[in-house]
Amino acid sequence: MRSRLDARPWSWLVLGTVLLVGSQMRFGLGALAWVAPVPWLRYLRLTSGPRSRLLLAMALAIAWTLAVMKIVTAPLPMVMAVPFALPEAVLLGLPLLGWDLIRRRQGEDAATLALPAFIVVGEWTLHGLLPLGTWGSAANTQVDQLALLQLASITGLHGVSALMMAAASVLERALAGERAGLRRTATVVITAVGLTMIYGQARLVLASGQPSPTRLVAAVGTDSEVGSSPQLPDRERLAADERGLLERTELAAAAGAELVVWTEAATMVHPEDEAAWQARLRGLAARLGIDLVAAYVVPLSPDPLLYENKYLFVRRDGSIAHTYLKHRPVPGEPAVAGETPMPRVDDERGAVGGAICYDYDFPRLALANARQRVDLVALPSSDWRGIDPIHTQMAALRAIEGGHSIVRSTRFGLSAGIDPWGRLRGWSSSFDDEQRVLLVRLPRHGVSTPYARLGDWFPLLCGLLGLGLLGLAARRRA
């Protein structure tokens, strides 16, 4: 089969497209992600010249567009896949060309180092410099492999991606027929994967063996569909949405919930009504004796549409701890971006931080929460069918990185309580029933992680390594 594919190098591009689409985003098969880079690398080994590189660029653009189309469902138009896919194709395609350059000038071992380094830099750029978050990261394809994901507690999610890219590079070298020179490198990579799994299993076992006090928290859903259509809800609909929220909040409190988190955009509040609305929330929290994270939107302008996407943290005594505006609106979302430091609310049950939905696709914001040493993060969220349930599963990586629990209360998607090791301790889909109240016990205290202390040291190291390899390649050409 390899000889047939080699005889028609373009067929490797077709296979690469199939594997990339099959492994990424919604309904992705994580096992395929380990081999998905191999056809692209094989194509580069077999070809040269501008025409072949142009074909590669076209194939990558098509592949990433098809992958992103898997998550673009109503109410989003399909054309939205293109502006998200093209940066992915560029920033995760250039590392392939970098691998080929290093391989030709410095040899196979240097190229095996280069591919993970370049991929990590590309992935980091998507969330560190661009507003695209961690979508497209290889690590996200492994959301079901908890032992492997524990590496994120040291390196952040990019360590997982680097390990996968190193394995793919070794597989391609084996496919190319290399034997003697490959043995040492393959042994190193296999050992690294093995040690990572051992570390992850040990971390999970130790976590399971340690008793930990817990707190009962609730994710409360909504009937509101504000934002899913251009029309704003009328006051009759808003009153019905409010009644549903209050009833579900009372149910959660009656069941013993200490913290209740509403979904993102759980309702809409007109600016002239907000003071009275906040007074009602304060009375509700005091009457029920709960901490309440009440998320809602406030329309500021109908044309062009502009709104505040926010939550109000109300303590159990009825006082307002803080108001938080979503820091990272989704590209195209007409929301005022928040700029305040990440919040922290303390009491005898632990420290609580917060964020809203897409904020937690940016490790830097989650890292700010972790460095506040919060034990739990309230994360009001709103998804759509195309990113359900993977968006909630991706949030588990932020829990592992920061060592804190997460209550992700999700409209149009999966609500979950996630512990500091990324384990979903309870979950409920808003599509399953209309009760939309999830009760889950989460640890009162978080855990310390190297990543929370050191931050993005691993992408920095990969960037320095990549620059060093490119510098050596340039000197060799000279």
Short mmCIF file of N, CA and C in Angstrom, two decimals, residues 119-264:
data_model
loop_
_atom_site.label_atom_id
_atom_site.label_comp_id
_atom_site.label_asym_id
_atom_site.label_seq_id
_atom_site.Cartn_x
_atom_site.Cartn_y
_atom_site.Cartn_z
N ILE A 119 5.17 22.99 16.24
CA ILE A 119 3.72 22.82 16.46
C ILE A 119 3.29 23.53 17.73
N VAL A 120 4.06 23.39 18.80
CA VAL A 120 3.72 24.06 20.06
C VAL A 120 3.69 25.57 19.88
N VAL A 121 4.66 26.11 19.16
CA VAL A 121 4.67 27.56 18.90
C VAL A 121 3.42 27.96 18.11
N GLY A 122 3.06 27.16 17.11
CA GLY A 122 1.86 27.46 16.33
C GLY A 122 0.60 27.40 17.17
N GLU A 123 0.48 26.36 18.00
CA GLU A 123 -0.70 26.24 18.86
C GLU A 123 -0.77 27.40 19.84
N TRP A 124 0.37 27.74 20.44
CA TRP A 124 0.38 28.83 21.41
C TRP A 124 -0.03 30.15 20.76
N THR A 125 0.40 30.38 19.53
CA THR A 125 0.07 31.62 18.84
C THR A 125 -1.44 31.78 18.67
N LEU A 126 -2.15 30.67 18.46
CA LEU A 126 -3.59 30.73 18.25
C LEU A 126 -4.32 31.30 19.46
N HIS A 127 -3.81 31.03 20.67
CA HIS A 127 -4.48 31.58 21.85
C HIS A 127 -3.67 32.68 22.52
N GLY A 128 -2.34 32.69 22.30
CA GLY A 128 -1.51 33.70 22.95
C GLY A 128 -1.50 35.03 22.22
N LEU A 129 -1.64 35.01 20.90
CA LEU A 129 -1.60 36.24 20.10
C LEU A 129 -2.86 36.46 19.27
N LEU A 130 -3.60 35.40 19.01
CA LEU A 130 -4.82 35.50 18.21
C LEU A 130 -6.04 35.14 19.07
N PRO A 131 -7.24 35.52 18.64
CA PRO A 131 -8.43 35.27 19.46
C PRO A 131 -9.11 33.94 19.18
N LEU A 132 -8.33 32.90 18.86
CA LEU A 132 -8.92 31.63 18.44
C LEU A 132 -8.89 30.56 19.53
N GLY A 133 -8.27 30.85 20.66
CA GLY A 133 -8.26 29.89 21.75
C GLY A 133 -7.46 28.65 21.43
N THR A 134 -7.76 27.57 22.12
CA THR A 134 -7.00 26.32 21.97
C THR A 134 -7.63 25.38 20.95
N TRP A 135 -8.63 25.84 20.21
CA TRP A 135 -9.23 24.99 19.18
C TRP A 135 -8.18 24.62 18.15
N GLY A 136 -8.12 23.34 17.81
CA GLY A 136 -7.13 22.84 16.86
C GLY A 136 -5.92 22.23 17.52
N SER A 137 -5.78 22.41 18.84
CA SER A 137 -4.65 21.80 19.54
C SER A 137 -4.77 20.28 19.52
N ALA A 138 -3.65 19.61 19.27
CA ALA A 138 -3.66 18.15 19.27
C ALA A 138 -4.08 17.60 20.62
N ALA A 139 -3.73 18.30 21.70
CA ALA A 139 -4.06 17.81 23.04
C ALA A 139 -5.56 17.65 23.23
N ASN A 140 -6.36 18.50 22.60
CA ASN A 140 -7.81 18.43 22.76
C ASN A 140 -8.40 17.14 22.19
N THR A 141 -7.66 16.48 21.31
CA THR A 141 -8.17 15.22 20.76
C THR A 141 -8.08 14.08 21.77
N GLN A 142 -7.39 14.33 22.89
CA GLN A 142 -7.16 13.27 23.87
C GLN A 142 -7.99 13.46 25.14
N VAL A 143 -9.16 14.11 25.01
CA VAL A 143 -9.94 14.43 26.20
C VAL A 143 -10.40 13.20 26.96
N ASP A 144 -10.39 12.04 26.33
CA ASP A 144 -10.79 10.81 27.02
C ASP A 144 -9.61 10.10 27.68
N GLN A 145 -8.40 10.60 27.50
CA GLN A 145 -7.19 9.95 28.03
C GLN A 145 -6.68 10.72 29.24
N LEU A 146 -7.35 10.54 30.38
CA LEU A 146 -7.04 11.35 31.56
C LEU A 146 -5.62 11.18 32.05
N ALA A 147 -5.10 9.96 32.00
CA ALA A 147 -3.72 9.75 32.47
C ALA A 147 -2.74 10.56 31.63
N LEU A 148 -2.92 10.54 30.33
CA LEU A 148 -2.05 11.31 29.44
C LEU A 148 -2.18 12.81 29.71
N LEU A 149 -3.40 13.27 29.95
CA LEU A 149 -3.63 14.70 30.13
C LEU A 149 -3.03 15.25 31.42
N GLN A 150 -2.69 14.38 32.36
CA GLN A 150 -2.07 14.88 33.60
C GLN A 150 -0.75 15.59 33.34
N LEU A 151 -0.14 15.33 32.19
CA LEU A 151 1.09 16.04 31.83
C LEU A 151 0.85 17.55 31.79
N ALA A 152 -0.39 17.95 31.53
CA ALA A 152 -0.72 19.38 31.47
C ALA A 152 -0.50 20.07 32.80
N SER A 153 -0.49 19.33 33.90
CA SER A 153 -0.23 19.94 35.20
C SER A 153 1.21 20.45 35.30
N ILE A 154 2.08 20.00 34.40
CA ILE A 154 3.48 20.43 34.38
C ILE A 154 3.74 21.38 33.22
N THR A 155 3.34 20.98 32.04
CA THR A 155 3.68 21.71 30.81
C THR A 155 2.55 22.55 30.24
N GLY A 156 1.35 22.44 30.79
CA GLY A 156 0.18 22.95 30.09
C GLY A 156 -0.20 21.98 28.98
N LEU A 157 -1.27 22.29 28.29
CA LEU A 157 -1.74 21.35 27.27
C LEU A 157 -0.71 21.10 26.18
N HIS A 158 0.22 22.02 25.96
CA HIS A 158 1.14 21.89 24.83
C HIS A 158 2.13 20.75 25.00
N GLY A 159 2.37 20.31 26.21
CA GLY A 159 3.25 19.16 26.40
C GLY A 159 2.65 17.90 25.80
N VAL A 160 1.33 17.77 25.91
CA VAL A 160 0.64 16.63 25.31
C VAL A 160 0.77 16.67 23.79
N SER A 161 0.56 17.84 23.22
CA SER A 161 0.69 17.99 21.76
C SER A 161 2.10 17.65 21.30
N ALA A 162 3.11 18.12 22.05
CA ALA A 162 4.50 17.86 21.67
C ALA A 162 4.80 16.37 21.66
N LEU A 163 4.29 15.67 22.66
CA LEU A 163 4.52 14.23 22.73
C LEU A 163 3.91 13.53 21.52
N MET A 164 2.72 13.95 21.14
CA MET A 164 2.06 13.34 19.99
C MET A 164 2.81 13.62 18.69
N MET A 165 3.33 14.83 18.55
CA MET A 165 4.06 15.17 17.32
C MET A 165 5.39 14.41 17.24
N ALA A 166 6.05 14.23 18.37
CA ALA A 166 7.29 13.45 18.37
C ALA A 166 7.02 12.02 17.95
N ALA A 167 5.92 11.45 18.45
CA ALA A 167 5.56 10.09 18.07
C ALA A 167 5.25 10.00 16.57
N ALA A 168 4.55 11.00 16.04
CA ALA A 168 4.22 11.00 14.61
C ALA A 168 5.48 11.09 13.76
N SER A 169 6.44 11.89 14.19
CA SER A 169 7.69 12.02 13.44
C SER A 169 8.44 10.69 13.40
N VAL A 170 8.46 9.99 14.53
CA VAL A 170 9.12 8.69 14.58
C VAL A 170 8.41 7.69 13.67
N LEU A 171 7.08 7.71 13.68
CA LEU A 171 6.32 6.80 12.82
C LEU A 171 6.62 7.06 11.34
N GLU A 172 6.73 8.32 10.97
CA GLU A 172 7.03 8.63 9.57
C GLU A 172 8.42 8.16 9.19
N ARG A 173 9.36 8.28 10.10
CA ARG A 173 10.72 7.80 9.81
C ARG A 173 10.73 6.29 9.63
N ALA A 174 9.95 5.60 10.43
CA ALA A 174 9.84 4.15 10.26
C ALA A 174 9.20 3.81 8.92
N LEU A 175 8.19 4.59 8.54
CA LEU A 175 7.52 4.37 7.26
C LEU A 175 8.49 4.61 6.10
N ALA A 176 9.43 5.52 6.30
CA ALA A 176 10.41 5.82 5.26
C ALA A 176 11.49 4.75 5.14
N GLY A 177 11.46 3.78 6.05
CA GLY A 177 12.41 2.68 5.97
C GLY A 177 13.63 2.82 6.85
N GLU A 178 13.70 3.87 7.67
CA GLU A 178 14.85 4.04 8.56
C GLU A 178 14.78 3.00 9.67
N ARG A 179 15.90 2.41 10.00
CA ARG A 179 15.94 1.38 11.03
C ARG A 179 17.00 1.67 12.09
N ALA A 180 18.26 1.49 11.75
CA ALA A 180 19.32 1.57 12.75
C ALA A 180 19.36 2.94 13.42
N GLY A 181 19.33 4.00 12.62
CA GLY A 181 19.41 5.34 13.19
C GLY A 181 18.19 5.74 13.98
N LEU A 182 17.08 5.04 13.74
CA LEU A 182 15.83 5.39 14.39
C LEU A 182 15.69 4.78 15.78
N ARG A 183 16.41 3.69 16.02
CA ARG A 183 16.18 2.92 17.24
C ARG A 183 16.32 3.78 18.50
N ARG A 184 17.38 4.56 18.57
CA ARG A 184 17.62 5.36 19.78
C ARG A 184 16.53 6.41 19.97
N THR A 185 16.18 7.11 18.89
CA THR A 185 15.15 8.15 19.00
C THR A 185 13.80 7.55 19.36
N ALA A 186 13.47 6.42 18.73
CA ALA A 186 12.20 5.76 19.04
C ALA A 186 12.15 5.33 20.49
N THR A 187 13.27 4.84 21.00
CA THR A 187 13.32 4.43 22.41
C THR A 187 13.06 5.61 23.33
N VAL A 188 13.64 6.77 23.00
CA VAL A 188 13.44 7.97 23.82
C VAL A 188 11.97 8.39 23.81
N VAL A 189 11.37 8.40 22.63
CA VAL A 189 9.97 8.83 22.52
C VAL A 189 9.04 7.85 23.22
N ILE A 190 9.25 6.56 23.00
CA ILE A 190 8.41 5.55 23.66
C ILE A 190 8.56 5.65 25.18
N THR A 191 9.77 5.86 25.64
CA THR A 191 10.00 6.01 27.08
C THR A 191 9.28 7.24 27.62
N ALA A 192 9.33 8.34 26.86
CA ALA A 192 8.65 9.56 27.29
C ALA A 192 7.14 9.35 27.40
N VAL A 193 6.57 8.67 26.41
CA VAL A 193 5.13 8.38 26.46
C VAL A 193 4.82 7.48 27.65
N GLY A 194 5.65 6.46 27.86
CA GLY A 194 5.44 5.54 28.98
C GLY A 194 5.53 6.24 30.32
N LEU A 195 6.54 7.07 30.50
CA LEU A 195 6.70 7.79 31.77
C LEU A 195 5.55 8.77 31.99
N THR A 196 5.07 9.37 30.91
CA THR A 196 3.93 10.27 31.03
C THR A 196 2.69 9.52 31.52
N MET A 197 2.46 8.34 30.96
CA MET A 197 1.31 7.55 31.39
C MET A 197 1.45 7.09 32.83
N ILE A 198 2.66 6.71 33.22
CA ILE A 198 2.89 6.30 34.60
C ILE A 198 2.65 7.46 35.55
N TYR A 199 3.18 8.63 35.19
CA TYR A 199 2.96 9.82 36.01
C TYR A 199 1.47 10.12 36.14
N GLY A 200 0.76 10.06 35.01
CA GLY A 200 -0.66 10.36 35.03
C GLY A 200 -1.46 9.37 35.86
N GLN A 201 -1.17 8.09 35.68
CA GLN A 201 -1.87 7.07 36.47
C GLN A 201 -1.58 7.24 37.95
N ALA A 202 -0.32 7.51 38.29
CA ALA A 202 0.04 7.69 39.69
C ALA A 202 -0.67 8.90 40.29
N ARG A 203 -0.75 9.97 39.52
CA ARG A 203 -1.41 11.18 40.01
C ARG A 203 -2.90 10.93 40.27
N LEU A 204 -3.53 10.18 39.37
CA LEU A 204 -4.95 9.87 39.54
C LEU A 204 -5.18 8.92 40.71
N VAL A 205 -4.30 7.93 40.84
CA VAL A 205 -4.43 6.97 41.95
C VAL A 205 -4.26 7.68 43.29
N LEU A 206 -3.26 8.54 43.39
CA LEU A 206 -3.03 9.26 44.63
C LEU A 206 -4.20 10.19 44.95
N ALA A 207 -4.77 10.79 43.92
CA ALA A 207 -5.92 11.66 44.14
C ALA A 207 -7.12 10.87 44.66
N SER A 208 -7.30 9.66 44.13
CA SER A 208 -8.43 8.84 44.55
C SER A 208 -8.25 8.32 45.97
N GLY A 209 -7.01 8.18 46.39
CA GLY A 209 -6.74 7.61 47.71
C GLY A 209 -6.71 8.60 48.84
N GLN A 210 -6.86 9.89 48.52
CA GLN A 210 -6.79 10.91 49.56
C GLN A 210 -8.19 11.44 49.87
N PRO A 211 -8.64 11.33 51.13
CA PRO A 211 -9.94 11.90 51.48
C PRO A 211 -9.90 13.42 51.37
N SER A 212 -11.00 13.98 50.90
CA SER A 212 -11.04 15.42 50.69
C SER A 212 -12.43 15.94 51.03
N PRO A 213 -12.50 17.00 51.84
CA PRO A 213 -13.82 17.60 52.10
C PRO A 213 -14.38 18.19 50.82
N THR A 214 -15.68 18.13 50.67
CA THR A 214 -16.33 18.58 49.44
C THR A 214 -17.37 19.65 49.73
N ARG A 215 -17.80 20.31 48.68
CA ARG A 215 -18.92 21.24 48.77
C ARG A 215 -19.91 20.87 47.68
N LEU A 216 -21.19 21.00 47.99
CA LEU A 216 -22.23 20.70 47.01
C LEU A 216 -22.50 21.96 46.19
N VAL A 217 -22.35 21.83 44.90
CA VAL A 217 -22.57 22.96 44.00
C VAL A 217 -23.64 22.58 42.98
N ALA A 218 -24.22 23.58 42.37
CA ALA A 218 -25.28 23.33 41.39
C ALA A 218 -25.06 24.16 40.14
N ALA A 219 -25.29 23.54 39.01
CA ALA A 219 -25.35 24.24 37.72
C ALA A 219 -26.81 24.31 37.33
N VAL A 220 -27.31 25.51 37.20
CA VAL A 220 -28.73 25.73 36.93
C VAL A 220 -28.91 26.23 35.51
N GLY A 221 -29.76 25.54 34.76
CA GLY A 221 -30.01 25.89 33.37
C GLY A 221 -31.11 26.91 33.21
N THR A 222 -31.39 27.24 31.97
CA THR A 222 -32.35 28.30 31.65
C THR A 222 -33.19 27.91 30.45
N ASP A 223 -34.33 28.58 30.32
CA ASP A 223 -35.16 28.43 29.12
C ASP A 223 -34.85 29.53 28.10
N SER A 224 -34.00 30.47 28.48
CA SER A 224 -33.72 31.62 27.63
C SER A 224 -33.00 31.20 26.35
N GLU A 225 -33.40 31.83 25.26
CA GLU A 225 -32.72 31.63 23.98
C GLU A 225 -32.16 32.94 23.45
N VAL A 226 -31.95 33.90 24.34
CA VAL A 226 -31.44 35.20 23.92
C VAL A 226 -30.09 35.03 23.22
N GLY A 227 -29.95 35.68 22.07
CA GLY A 227 -28.72 35.57 21.30
C GLY A 227 -28.76 34.53 20.21
N SER A 228 -29.73 33.63 20.26
CA SER A 228 -29.79 32.59 19.23
C SER A 228 -30.53 33.06 17.98
N SER A 229 -31.12 34.26 18.04
CA SER A 229 -31.77 34.86 16.87
C SER A 229 -31.59 36.37 16.95
N PRO A 230 -31.75 37.07 15.83
CA PRO A 230 -31.55 38.53 15.85
C PRO A 230 -32.57 39.27 16.73
N GLN A 231 -33.75 38.68 16.94
CA GLN A 231 -34.78 39.35 17.70
C GLN A 231 -34.52 39.22 19.21
N LEU A 232 -34.66 40.34 19.91
CA LEU A 232 -34.53 40.31 21.37
C LEU A 232 -35.85 39.87 21.98
N PRO A 233 -35.81 39.14 23.10
CA PRO A 233 -37.05 38.66 23.72
C PRO A 233 -37.88 39.81 24.27
N ASP A 234 -39.21 39.62 24.25
CA ASP A 234 -40.08 40.64 24.82
C ASP A 234 -40.14 40.46 26.34
N ARG A 235 -40.81 41.38 27.01
CA ARG A 235 -40.83 41.36 28.48
C ARG A 235 -41.60 40.16 29.02
N GLU A 236 -42.59 39.71 28.30
CA GLU A 236 -43.32 38.52 28.74
C GLU A 236 -42.41 37.31 28.75
N ARG A 237 -41.61 37.16 27.70
CA ARG A 237 -40.67 36.04 27.65
C ARG A 237 -39.60 36.18 28.74
N LEU A 238 -39.12 37.39 28.98
CA LEU A 238 -38.11 37.60 30.02
C LEU A 238 -38.67 37.23 31.40
N ALA A 239 -39.92 37.58 31.65
CA ALA A 239 -40.53 37.25 32.94
C ALA A 239 -40.63 35.73 33.11
N ALA A 240 -40.98 35.02 32.04
CA ALA A 240 -41.05 33.56 32.11
C ALA A 240 -39.67 32.96 32.35
N ASP A 241 -38.66 33.49 31.67
CA ASP A 241 -37.30 32.99 31.87
C ASP A 241 -36.85 33.21 33.32
N GLU A 242 -37.18 34.37 33.87
CA GLU A 242 -36.80 34.66 35.26
C GLU A 242 -37.48 33.70 36.23
N ARG A 243 -38.76 33.43 36.00
CA ARG A 243 -39.47 32.50 36.88
C ARG A 243 -38.80 31.13 36.86
N GLY A 244 -38.44 30.66 35.67
CA GLY A 244 -37.77 29.37 35.58
C GLY A 244 -36.45 29.34 36.32
N LEU A 245 -35.67 30.40 36.20
CA LEU A 245 -34.38 30.48 36.89
C LEU A 245 -34.57 30.46 38.40
N LEU A 246 -35.54 31.23 38.89
CA LEU A 246 -35.77 31.29 40.33
C LEU A 246 -36.24 29.94 40.86
N GLU A 247 -37.13 29.28 40.13
CA GLU A 247 -37.62 27.97 40.58
C GLU A 247 -36.48 26.95 40.64
N ARG A 248 -35.64 26.92 39.63
CA ARG A 248 -34.53 25.96 39.62
C ARG A 248 -33.50 26.30 40.70
N THR A 249 -33.28 27.58 40.92
CA THR A 249 -32.34 27.98 41.97
C THR A 249 -32.87 27.55 43.34
N GLU A 250 -34.16 27.70 43.56
CA GLU A 250 -34.76 27.27 44.82
C GLU A 250 -34.66 25.76 44.99
N LEU A 251 -34.87 25.02 43.89
CA LEU A 251 -34.71 23.56 43.95
C LEU A 251 -33.29 23.18 44.35
N ALA A 252 -32.31 23.83 43.75
CA ALA A 252 -30.91 23.53 44.06
C ALA A 252 -30.60 23.85 45.51
N ALA A 253 -31.09 24.98 46.00
CA ALA A 253 -30.84 25.36 47.39
C ALA A 253 -31.52 24.39 48.35
N ALA A 254 -32.74 23.97 48.01
CA ALA A 254 -33.45 23.01 48.87
C ALA A 254 -32.71 21.68 48.94
N ALA A 255 -31.98 21.34 47.89
CA ALA A 255 -31.20 20.09 47.88
C ALA A 255 -29.87 20.23 48.62
N GLY A 256 -29.55 21.44 49.08
CA GLY A 256 -28.34 21.63 49.87
C GLY A 256 -27.19 22.30 49.15
N ALA A 257 -27.41 22.80 47.94
CA ALA A 257 -26.31 23.44 47.20
C ALA A 257 -25.84 24.69 47.94
N GLU A 258 -24.51 24.82 48.05
CA GLU A 258 -23.92 25.99 48.69
C GLU A 258 -23.60 27.08 47.68
N LEU A 259 -23.32 26.66 46.46
CA LEU A 259 -22.99 27.58 45.37
C LEU A 259 -23.85 27.21 44.17
N VAL A 260 -24.55 28.18 43.61
CA VAL A 260 -25.40 27.96 42.44
C VAL A 260 -24.87 28.82 41.30
N VAL A 261 -24.62 28.18 40.16
CA VAL A 261 -24.06 28.87 39.00
C VAL A 261 -25.05 28.77 37.84
N TRP A 262 -25.48 29.92 37.35
CA TRP A 262 -26.36 29.94 36.18
C TRP A 262 -25.53 29.82 34.90
N THR A 263 -26.20 29.54 33.80
CA THR A 263 -25.52 29.50 32.51
C THR A 263 -25.20 30.91 32.03
N GLU A 264 -24.30 30.99 31.07
CA GLU A 264 -24.07 32.26 30.37
C GLU A 264 -25.37 32.70 29.70
#
